[in-house]
XYZ file of C-alpha atoms in Angstrom:
625
model
C 215.516 86.172 39.064
C 218.094 86.761 41.821
C 219.507 84.267 44.261
C 217.177 85.438 47.009
C 214.099 85.046 44.827
C 215.185 81.600 43.701
C 215.871 80.545 47.273
C 212.510 81.885 48.386
C 210.787 79.951 45.617
C 212.576 76.769 46.627
C 211.455 77.252 50.226
C 207.878 77.759 49.084
C 208.025 74.564 47.058
C 209.470 72.592 49.961
C 207.050 73.815 52.565
C 203.576 72.225 52.491
C 200.705 73.869 54.400
C 201.078 73.473 58.194
C 197.790 71.589 58.635
C 198.655 69.242 55.831
C 202.182 68.555 57.081
C 201.261 66.177 59.909
C 198.196 64.542 58.351
C 198.596 60.917 57.241
C 199.762 60.222 53.705
C 197.166 59.291 51.144
C 197.477 56.162 49.031
C 198.396 58.289 46.001
C 201.143 60.106 47.914
C 202.557 56.797 49.152
C 202.578 55.369 45.613
C 204.269 58.464 44.173
C 206.859 58.462 46.942
C 207.737 54.790 46.397
C 208.041 55.454 42.653
C 210.348 58.382 43.412
C 212.536 56.227 45.660
C 212.636 53.507 42.999
C 213.889 56.052 40.476
C 216.628 56.984 42.917
C 217.723 53.327 43.172
C 216.188 52.604 46.583
C 214.719 49.091 46.285
C 213.560 48.618 49.889
C 212.128 51.713 51.503
C 210.132 51.852 54.716
C 207.596 54.605 54.104
C 206.883 54.677 57.815
C 210.415 55.919 58.406
C 209.686 59.271 56.753
C 207.555 62.047 58.205
C 204.537 63.045 56.071
C 205.868 66.597 55.791
C 209.186 65.307 54.492
C 207.492 63.063 51.934
C 205.297 65.897 50.684
C 208.289 68.229 50.460
C 210.166 65.704 48.372
C 207.154 65.207 46.111
C 206.829 68.979 45.643
C 210.504 69.212 44.760
C 210.163 66.308 42.361
C 207.218 67.974 40.662
C 209.194 71.156 39.937
C 212.592 69.609 39.166
C 214.481 70.392 36.014
C 217.963 70.199 34.672
C 220.788 71.263 36.956
C 221.583 74.943 36.510
C 224.546 77.052 37.350
C 222.711 78.212 40.486
C 222.329 74.547 41.539
C 226.042 73.990 41.093
C 226.722 77.101 43.137
C 224.410 75.768 45.826
C 226.298 72.468 45.918
C 229.610 74.290 46.199
C 228.232 76.480 48.950
C 227.004 73.500 50.999
C 230.244 71.595 50.626
C 232.331 74.673 51.472
C 230.360 75.176 54.683
C 230.812 71.520 55.659
C 234.515 71.596 54.842
C 234.950 74.654 57.046
C 233.116 72.956 59.922
C 235.219 69.814 59.445
C 238.437 71.813 59.698
C 237.230 73.465 62.900
C 236.207 70.105 64.353
C 239.613 68.629 63.565
C 241.151 71.621 65.353
C 238.718 71.211 68.304
C 237.295 74.717 67.702
C 233.683 73.957 68.553
C 232.636 77.325 69.920
C 232.247 78.857 66.440
C 230.741 75.809 64.737
C 227.143 76.136 65.908
C 226.078 78.863 63.478
C 227.705 77.406 60.309
C 226.248 73.968 61.088
C 222.795 75.448 61.667
C 223.015 77.312 58.375
C 224.067 74.138 56.578
C 221.002 72.429 58.011
C 218.728 75.146 56.655
C 220.342 75.070 53.216
C 220.104 71.281 52.967
C 216.459 71.458 53.952
C 215.635 73.879 51.138
C 217.736 72.572 48.228
C 216.399 70.550 45.325
C 216.830 66.806 44.903
C 219.403 67.389 42.164
C 221.472 69.539 44.502
C 221.121 66.960 47.275
C 222.194 64.130 44.956
C 225.231 66.122 43.817
C 226.524 66.770 47.308
C 225.365 63.534 49.035
C 228.566 61.482 48.792
C 231.034 64.229 49.738
C 228.629 65.750 52.252
C 228.162 62.451 54.126
C 231.913 61.897 54.205
C 232.486 65.354 55.750
C 229.632 64.900 58.228
C 231.091 61.532 59.286
C 234.359 63.269 60.119
C 232.566 66.088 61.963
C 230.589 63.607 64.068
C 233.736 61.647 64.914
C 235.383 64.697 66.491
C 232.245 66.121 68.120
C 231.433 62.742 69.709
C 234.874 62.576 71.284
C 234.547 66.135 72.591
C 231.039 65.445 73.929
C 232.484 62.939 76.389
C 234.021 65.843 78.324
C 231.726 68.785 77.405
C 228.312 67.330 76.510
C 226.260 70.489 76.955
C 228.645 72.680 74.975
C 228.898 70.215 72.077
C 225.200 69.236 72.014
C 224.089 72.021 69.572
C 226.868 71.133 67.109
C 226.053 67.414 67.387
C 222.352 68.107 66.854
C 223.027 70.207 63.729
C 225.405 67.596 62.276
C 222.838 64.840 62.894
C 220.117 66.974 61.294
C 222.290 67.442 58.183
C 222.790 63.684 57.940
C 219.053 63.141 58.308
C 218.298 65.660 55.553
C 220.625 63.868 53.145
C 219.744 60.286 54.102
C 215.986 60.788 53.787
C 216.456 61.177 50.034
C 216.987 58.163 47.819
C 220.418 59.253 46.632
C 221.545 59.953 50.193
C 220.421 56.499 51.362
C 222.306 54.844 48.515
C 225.486 56.783 49.274
C 225.257 55.939 52.975
C 225.547 52.205 52.204
C 229.080 52.772 51.009
C 230.042 54.566 54.238
C 229.550 52.153 57.163
C 231.507 54.520 59.440
C 228.636 56.979 59.128
C 226.310 54.495 60.857
C 228.845 53.987 63.623
C 229.174 57.763 64.178
C 225.410 58.071 64.450
C 225.313 55.313 67.074
C 228.065 57.093 68.998
C 225.995 60.290 68.834
C 223.210 58.701 70.893
C 224.933 60.179 73.952
C 223.795 63.591 72.690
C 221.727 65.559 75.196
C 219.357 66.825 72.480
C 216.269 64.584 72.309
C 215.311 65.844 68.838
C 218.762 64.824 67.577
C 218.246 61.372 69.076
C 214.918 61.159 67.287
C 216.641 61.968 63.978
C 219.329 59.360 64.705
C 216.776 56.608 65.273
C 214.896 57.684 62.144
C 218.117 57.257 60.141
C 218.915 53.928 61.814
C 215.409 52.629 61.039
C 215.957 53.453 57.386
C 219.366 51.767 57.400
C 218.018 48.628 59.088
C 215.414 48.042 56.352
C 217.523 49.037 53.356
C 219.255 46.498 51.139
C 221.161 47.314 47.970
C 224.074 46.149 45.866
C 226.251 48.650 47.726
C 225.741 46.867 51.039
C 223.337 45.765 53.732
C 222.067 48.516 56.006
C 220.891 45.894 58.481
C 224.355 44.434 58.902
C 225.986 47.865 58.984
C 223.615 48.921 61.768
C 224.147 45.874 63.978
C 227.891 45.974 63.433
C 227.927 49.641 64.417
C 226.267 48.891 67.763
C 228.682 45.977 68.295
C 231.757 48.077 67.534
C 230.679 50.951 69.756
C 229.946 48.770 72.783
C 233.217 46.913 72.266
C 235.192 50.171 72.217
C 233.423 51.290 75.379
C 234.347 48.228 77.389
C 231.743 45.646 76.390
C 228.276 44.933 77.692
C 224.868 44.761 76.046
C 224.997 46.585 72.737
C 221.315 47.617 72.711
C 221.286 48.896 76.287
C 221.668 52.473 75.034
C 218.249 52.249 73.328
C 216.453 51.759 76.592
C 218.495 54.344 78.433
C 217.321 56.903 75.884
C 213.785 55.481 76.026
C 213.721 55.943 79.781
C 214.685 59.623 79.390
C 211.970 60.109 76.748
C 209.044 59.464 79.063
C 207.372 62.718 78.022
C 208.695 62.709 74.459
C 206.184 60.446 72.748
C 207.625 60.930 69.265
C 211.043 59.710 70.457
C 209.406 56.720 72.166
C 207.677 55.843 68.919
C 210.892 56.279 66.919
C 212.925 54.010 69.222
C 210.340 51.218 69.173
C 210.052 51.729 65.408
C 213.771 51.050 65.121
C 213.407 47.899 67.250
C 210.611 46.717 64.983
C 212.663 47.477 61.869
C 215.564 45.370 63.196
C 213.365 42.394 64.097
C 211.379 42.628 60.880
C 214.517 42.595 58.717
C 216.077 39.825 60.830
C 213.389 37.479 59.492
C 215.335 37.425 56.202
C 218.276 35.933 58.097
C 216.287 33.094 59.610
C 214.300 32.425 62.748
C 217.436 31.741 64.796
C 218.807 35.241 64.128
C 215.472 36.863 64.928
C 215.090 34.956 68.197
C 218.657 35.805 69.160
C 218.162 39.526 68.567
C 214.859 39.538 70.436
C 216.464 37.718 73.349
C 219.195 40.331 73.361
C 216.643 43.156 73.326
C 214.652 41.506 76.115
C 217.808 41.278 78.210
C 218.271 45.000 77.685
C 214.733 45.729 78.905
C 212.385 45.561 75.899
C 209.455 43.919 77.670
C 209.770 46.128 80.692
C 209.861 49.210 78.470
C 206.725 48.135 76.592
C 204.916 47.467 79.872
C 205.844 50.926 81.177
C 204.653 52.558 77.964
C 201.383 50.616 78.132
C 200.876 51.761 81.717
C 201.759 55.348 80.810
C 199.233 55.397 77.942
C 196.784 52.955 79.463
C 193.610 54.911 78.647
C 194.712 55.687 75.085
C 195.778 52.111 74.451
C 192.508 50.703 75.786
C 190.561 53.013 73.508
C 192.700 52.097 70.501
C 192.426 48.387 71.341
C 188.644 48.623 71.340
C 188.680 50.456 68.019
C 191.074 47.909 66.533
C 188.865 45.029 67.646
C 185.821 46.714 66.154
C 187.717 47.411 62.953
C 188.923 43.801 62.703
C 185.399 42.518 63.158
C 184.261 44.782 60.351
C 187.008 43.542 58.079
C 186.221 39.905 58.884
C 182.640 40.373 57.744
C 183.626 42.016 54.450
C 187.056 41.144 53.091
C 190.216 39.674 54.490
C 193.249 41.890 54.164
C 196.788 41.419 55.330
C 199.026 44.356 56.134
C 202.781 44.043 56.216
C 204.600 44.510 59.473
C 206.297 47.681 58.302
C 203.015 49.348 57.366
C 202.096 49.585 61.049
C 205.448 50.720 62.371
C 206.545 54.300 61.899
C 208.254 57.180 63.561
C 205.442 59.484 62.578
C 201.711 59.440 61.819
C 201.974 58.019 58.304
C 199.888 54.909 58.981
C 198.224 55.752 62.256
C 194.782 55.299 60.718
C 195.427 51.598 59.896
C 194.367 50.555 63.380
C 191.275 52.757 63.609
C 187.860 52.219 62.056
C 186.762 54.136 58.976
C 184.898 56.719 61.064
C 188.113 57.656 62.828
C 189.934 58.240 59.541
C 188.166 61.498 58.904
C 190.595 64.018 60.408
C 191.052 61.822 63.514
C 187.493 62.418 64.686
C 186.881 61.883 68.409
C 185.789 58.430 69.495
C 182.334 57.749 70.716
C 183.531 58.069 74.295
C 184.778 61.600 73.462
C 188.375 60.485 74.057
C 190.757 61.621 71.323
C 194.069 59.854 70.876
C 196.963 61.718 69.308
C 198.427 60.325 66.088
C 201.815 59.839 67.746
C 200.323 57.691 70.516
C 198.394 55.742 67.880
C 201.612 54.889 66.088
C 203.190 53.983 69.427
C 200.277 51.659 70.161
C 200.539 49.989 66.749
C 204.253 49.442 67.246
C 203.785 47.802 70.643
C 201.026 45.563 69.291
C 203.113 44.404 66.374
C 206.175 43.743 68.490
C 204.065 41.499 70.705
C 202.434 39.791 67.716
C 205.825 39.151 66.116
C 207.073 37.521 69.310
C 204.019 35.264 69.513
C 204.426 34.268 65.844
C 208.113 33.479 66.316
C 207.458 31.326 69.368
C 204.718 29.479 67.508
C 207.112 28.826 64.626
C 209.713 27.571 67.069
C 207.090 25.383 68.750
C 206.196 23.838 65.380
C 209.615 22.218 65.369
C 208.435 20.124 68.322
C 205.121 18.809 67.089
C 202.642 17.824 69.704
C 204.513 19.599 72.497
C 203.158 22.712 74.188
C 206.008 24.784 75.532
C 206.215 28.116 77.270
C 209.525 29.361 75.917
C 209.614 32.046 78.610
C 209.677 29.343 81.257
C 213.092 28.032 82.224
C 211.624 24.748 83.447
C 209.675 24.139 80.216
C 212.705 24.823 78.044
C 214.979 22.550 80.083
C 212.346 19.815 80.115
C 211.955 20.084 76.331
C 215.717 19.828 75.880
C 215.808 16.808 78.170
C 213.031 15.091 76.218
C 214.626 15.820 72.851
C 218.128 14.719 73.927
C 217.417 11.820 76.239
C 218.566 8.406 74.972
C 220.653 10.065 72.265
C 224.450 10.400 71.966
C 224.034 14.145 72.661
C 222.611 13.742 76.162
C 225.938 13.117 77.973
C 227.342 16.304 76.431
C 224.268 18.299 77.450
C 224.559 17.032 80.999
C 228.268 17.802 81.000
C 227.561 21.387 79.888
C 225.075 21.881 82.716
C 227.523 20.432 85.205
C 230.274 22.710 83.909
C 228.048 25.750 84.361
C 227.901 24.956 88.049
C 231.660 25.452 88.224
C 231.521 29.150 87.248
C 232.822 31.213 90.114
C 230.224 32.884 92.308
C 231.093 36.428 91.294
C 228.110 38.393 89.981
C 230.116 40.438 87.479
C 232.277 37.569 86.284
C 229.294 35.234 86.070
C 227.407 37.777 83.948
C 230.324 38.073 81.545
C 230.718 34.300 81.379
C 227.091 33.790 80.463
C 227.173 36.619 77.925
C 230.152 34.954 76.288
C 228.467 31.534 76.342
C 225.236 32.916 74.919
C 227.080 34.617 72.078
C 229.157 31.514 71.400
C 226.078 29.282 71.268
C 224.405 31.686 68.847
C 227.478 31.759 66.610
C 227.533 27.956 66.562
C 223.814 27.602 65.865
C 223.497 30.363 63.284
C 226.883 30.399 61.552
C 225.345 28.742 58.468
C 222.046 30.579 58.613
C 222.653 32.620 55.476
C 224.261 35.556 57.259
C 227.062 37.484 55.686
C 230.517 36.984 57.167
C 230.561 40.745 57.871
C 227.803 40.345 60.438
C 228.918 39.662 63.977
C 227.346 39.762 67.396
C 228.272 41.610 70.547
C 231.471 39.628 70.952
C 233.575 39.276 67.832
C 234.658 35.682 67.385
C 235.204 33.280 64.527
C 233.714 29.896 65.315
C 233.881 28.709 61.708
C 237.510 27.665 62.000
C 236.830 25.856 65.286
C 233.853 24.034 63.798
C 235.832 23.087 60.720
C 238.602 21.717 62.939
C 236.106 19.713 64.992
C 234.403 18.422 61.865
C 237.762 17.543 60.324
C 238.765 15.703 63.494
C 235.429 13.917 63.534
C 235.863 12.895 59.903
C 239.380 11.639 60.647
C 238.138 9.703 63.656
C 235.295 8.279 61.605
C 237.770 7.322 58.893
C 240.089 5.769 61.478
C 237.169 3.826 62.960
C 236.189 2.656 59.500
C 239.740 1.543 58.783
C 239.940 -0.211 62.148
C 236.734 -2.064 61.340
C 238.140 -3.036 57.961
C 241.392 -4.196 59.593
C 239.406 -6.208 62.132
C 237.353 -7.746 59.335
C 240.448 -8.580 57.295
C 242.168 -9.973 60.395
C 239.199 -12.216 61.085
C 239.130 -13.359 57.470
C 242.897 -13.989 57.571
C 242.583 -16.009 60.766
C 239.752 -17.990 59.214
C 241.812 -18.656 56.105
C 244.821 -19.618 58.212
C 242.640 -21.988 60.220
C 241.296 -23.522 57.016
C 244.817 -23.787 55.617
C 246.026 -25.452 58.791
C 243.133 -27.902 58.691
C 243.875 -28.606 55.026
C 247.537 -29.207 55.820
C 246.559 -31.604 58.600
C 244.210 -33.423 56.246
C 246.937 -33.642 53.582
C 249.448 -34.836 56.165
C 246.996 -37.494 57.366
C 246.349 -38.608 53.800
C 250.080 -38.722 53.187
C 250.560 -40.902 56.288
C 247.779 -43.213 55.162
C 249.271 -43.394 51.691
C 252.738 -44.073 53.172
C 251.362 -46.861 55.334
C 249.495 -48.301 52.383
C 252.687 -48.116 50.293
C 254.695 -49.843 53.000
C 252.091 -52.608 53.285
C 252.016 -52.933 49.544
C 255.796 -53.163 49.412
C 255.817 -55.729 52.206
C 253.163 -57.767 50.468
C 255.009 -57.361 47.195
C 258.230 -58.593 48.834
C 256.402 -61.552 50.369
C 254.834 -62.451 47.064
C 258.177 -62.051 45.329
C 259.777 -64.314 47.893
C 257.013 -66.870 47.476
C 257.327 -66.626 43.716
C 261.055 -67.154 43.969
C 260.487 -70.219 46.179
C 257.963 -71.582 43.719
C 260.319 -71.036 40.814
C 263.082 -72.818 42.739
C 260.752 -75.713 43.498
C 259.734 -75.915 39.858
C 263.352 -75.943 38.775
C 264.065 -78.616 41.373
C 261.193 -80.717 40.104
C 262.382 -80.303 36.560
C 265.835 -81.381 37.510
C 264.677 -84.534 39.437
C 264.517 -87.851 37.272
C 261.102 -89.302 36.711
C 260.334 -92.619 38.623
C 258.729 -95.605 36.746
C 255.159 -96.228 37.708
C 254.406 -99.517 39.573
C 252.838 -102.518 37.623
C 249.196 -102.944 38.095
C 247.840 -106.288 39.472
C 244.959 -108.063 37.781
C 242.771 -107.324 40.617
C 243.621 -103.670 40.351
C 243.111 -103.779 36.585
C 239.777 -105.433 37.023
C 238.791 -102.946 39.635
C 239.905 -100.116 37.485
C 238.022 -101.520 34.556
C 234.963 -102.034 36.650
C 235.204 -98.577 37.984
C 235.569 -97.050 34.577
C 232.238 -96.118 33.137
C 231.102 -98.045 30.175
C 230.894 -96.098 27.011
C 227.517 -95.071 26.034
C 225.925 -97.510 23.694
C 225.642 -96.406 20.218
C 227.953 -93.510 20.845
C 230.528 -92.569 18.280
C 234.080 -93.577 18.929
C 236.363 -90.946 20.280
C 238.144 -88.893 17.663
C 241.686 -89.840 16.880
C 244.496 -87.835 18.339
C 245.527 -84.921 16.240
C 248.770 -85.477 14.483
C 251.800 -84.402 16.369
C 250.094 -84.660 19.709
C 252.392 -86.772 21.852
C 254.073 -90.031 20.874
C 252.254 -92.704 18.899
C 250.372 -95.191 20.979
C 252.336 -98.287 21.849
C 251.451 -101.508 20.032
C 249.129 -103.832 21.804
C 250.814 -106.453 23.940
C 251.233 -109.956 22.550
C 248.478 -112.374 23.337
C 248.643 -113.993 26.671
C 250.456 -111.133 28.189
C 248.643 -110.040 31.276
C 245.687 -107.631 31.584
C 244.370 -104.817 29.379
C 246.665 -102.175 28.057
C 247.166 -99.036 30.050
C 245.131 -95.992 29.232
C 246.468 -93.610 26.661
C 248.683 -90.855 27.970
C 247.383 -87.485 28.706
C 247.677 -84.834 26.035
C 251.184 -83.458 25.983
C 252.401 -85.923 28.664
C 255.214 -88.409 28.174
C 254.194 -91.899 27.147
C 254.159 -94.502 29.870
C 256.981 -97.016 29.880
C 256.354 -100.298 28.037
C 255.326 -103.232 30.190
C 258.033 -105.569 31.178
C 258.098 -108.988 29.577
C 256.321 -111.675 31.597
C 255.187 -109.366 34.318
C 252.514 -107.007 35.307
C 252.756 -103.448 34.038
C 254.623 -101.308 36.353
C 256.163 -104.190 38.182
C 259.806 -104.544 38.794
C 261.843 -106.292 36.185
C 262.527 -109.958 36.654
């Protein structure tokens, strides 16, 4: 079999019947396609991002694939040689002769097998990235002349990326996404459609090689930064405005918006609300309203069919479809919103009004964008239980903030922020830039710990993490300083209390010492007085001892009689007094001779000296004759 026959056979395999090409995918085709993507390493694939014809072509190729042959290797070499030649011409700014080789490369890529595509995906995407870089720069000056080359280069990228291997390889080449975003200034609407189809696939694809969602948002941020700043998604709605009669492009653009918002849910509600706010600023709501007005009759018909279909489902079984199943850039799931009767070859409705599959997909996309917004606002409202808030109303939002912050330490700062906003100069351009900067800064502060990768950034590249860490560090230091100050104050108070107690104790001790001193002095004085008195007594005793004893006077008879009479008579019958113990005093004197005066004197006291003997012839105690 020659090369021409082989190529013809490959084209036959990759070309499904025309009528079948645009019909919706069956459940079996969807399952087989997801299995094919899983084999290629694609873990998160949005089926809606692939045209039915493309899916069927890939399935046909997969069914007839075999081992790589020499002809396949030749085909890979041929594709890469063509792309290398175009890259060299682009680097040399020779664009006039590039149109035909690029168109041929597009045809070859569209007819090659999956093995051939996988073999040339990495190098092919690298070369196409370089080609787009140079053609995009040239298109700034000569857009019409460069448009065919841009369109062919974009088509080649689309042909590679729509395969599993191509999607995997694209994750390792973030510059490719940026070049595609730059190519949105292309004048070819079909090329713009292919670009948004690729971007939708990137936005929903996650792998170990990288995050397509982050690569896509960063690409828009980098491009708008290089072009002087502004709203990074504004280009979407400029293209959408030009595509008023190109319904497929309208559907593809809104499909990309849905893919971004759907994937943003994995990064948290704050990221999703921020991106939607950004898209609304760029004109999302206005664009949806214009599309609804443009297709008013079709949308009303589809809304009635959807309501009827939902009622039917509610009476039978409850089913939940994922957001991505209703969003597509083609007619893959257009029949999801129509009743069973409309699924049979898109039969006309009862009112004889037929809606095209593209408009059906467009309707589904608009409905789901609105439903997602309602769900997000309800989730945000759940944070403020019992409060009904219209988050589109400035007054409601400010009132809610006032209620939540009033009587808290945050309220003075909130009021200060509002007061500071009044100081922004009254220049429309400058004020717009100020508020864009503030909005981005607030988002970075709120969402910096929301699970996003550090590679993701918003429209304005800034690193608030270091600032927040500095503030938090300062706050911790201030808190520590306050804690230490409180401890110092406590210790100071305790020290003062102890000092006061010590002082009181010293005063008490001093008082006790004074009392003891006074008592000692009194005791010493008393002791001295007693000693003096004792000395006087001793002197008196010594004086008495030294003085001679005087003889007692003699007693007269009358006195003796009186003394005798006064003495009590001894008790009758009583025993006589016991004799003096031996050695007690001197022996009693002998009785006086008869006729000698009165009775004898009483015996001396125990231990006393004996009385003197009576004088002869006289009374006792009398003077001698």
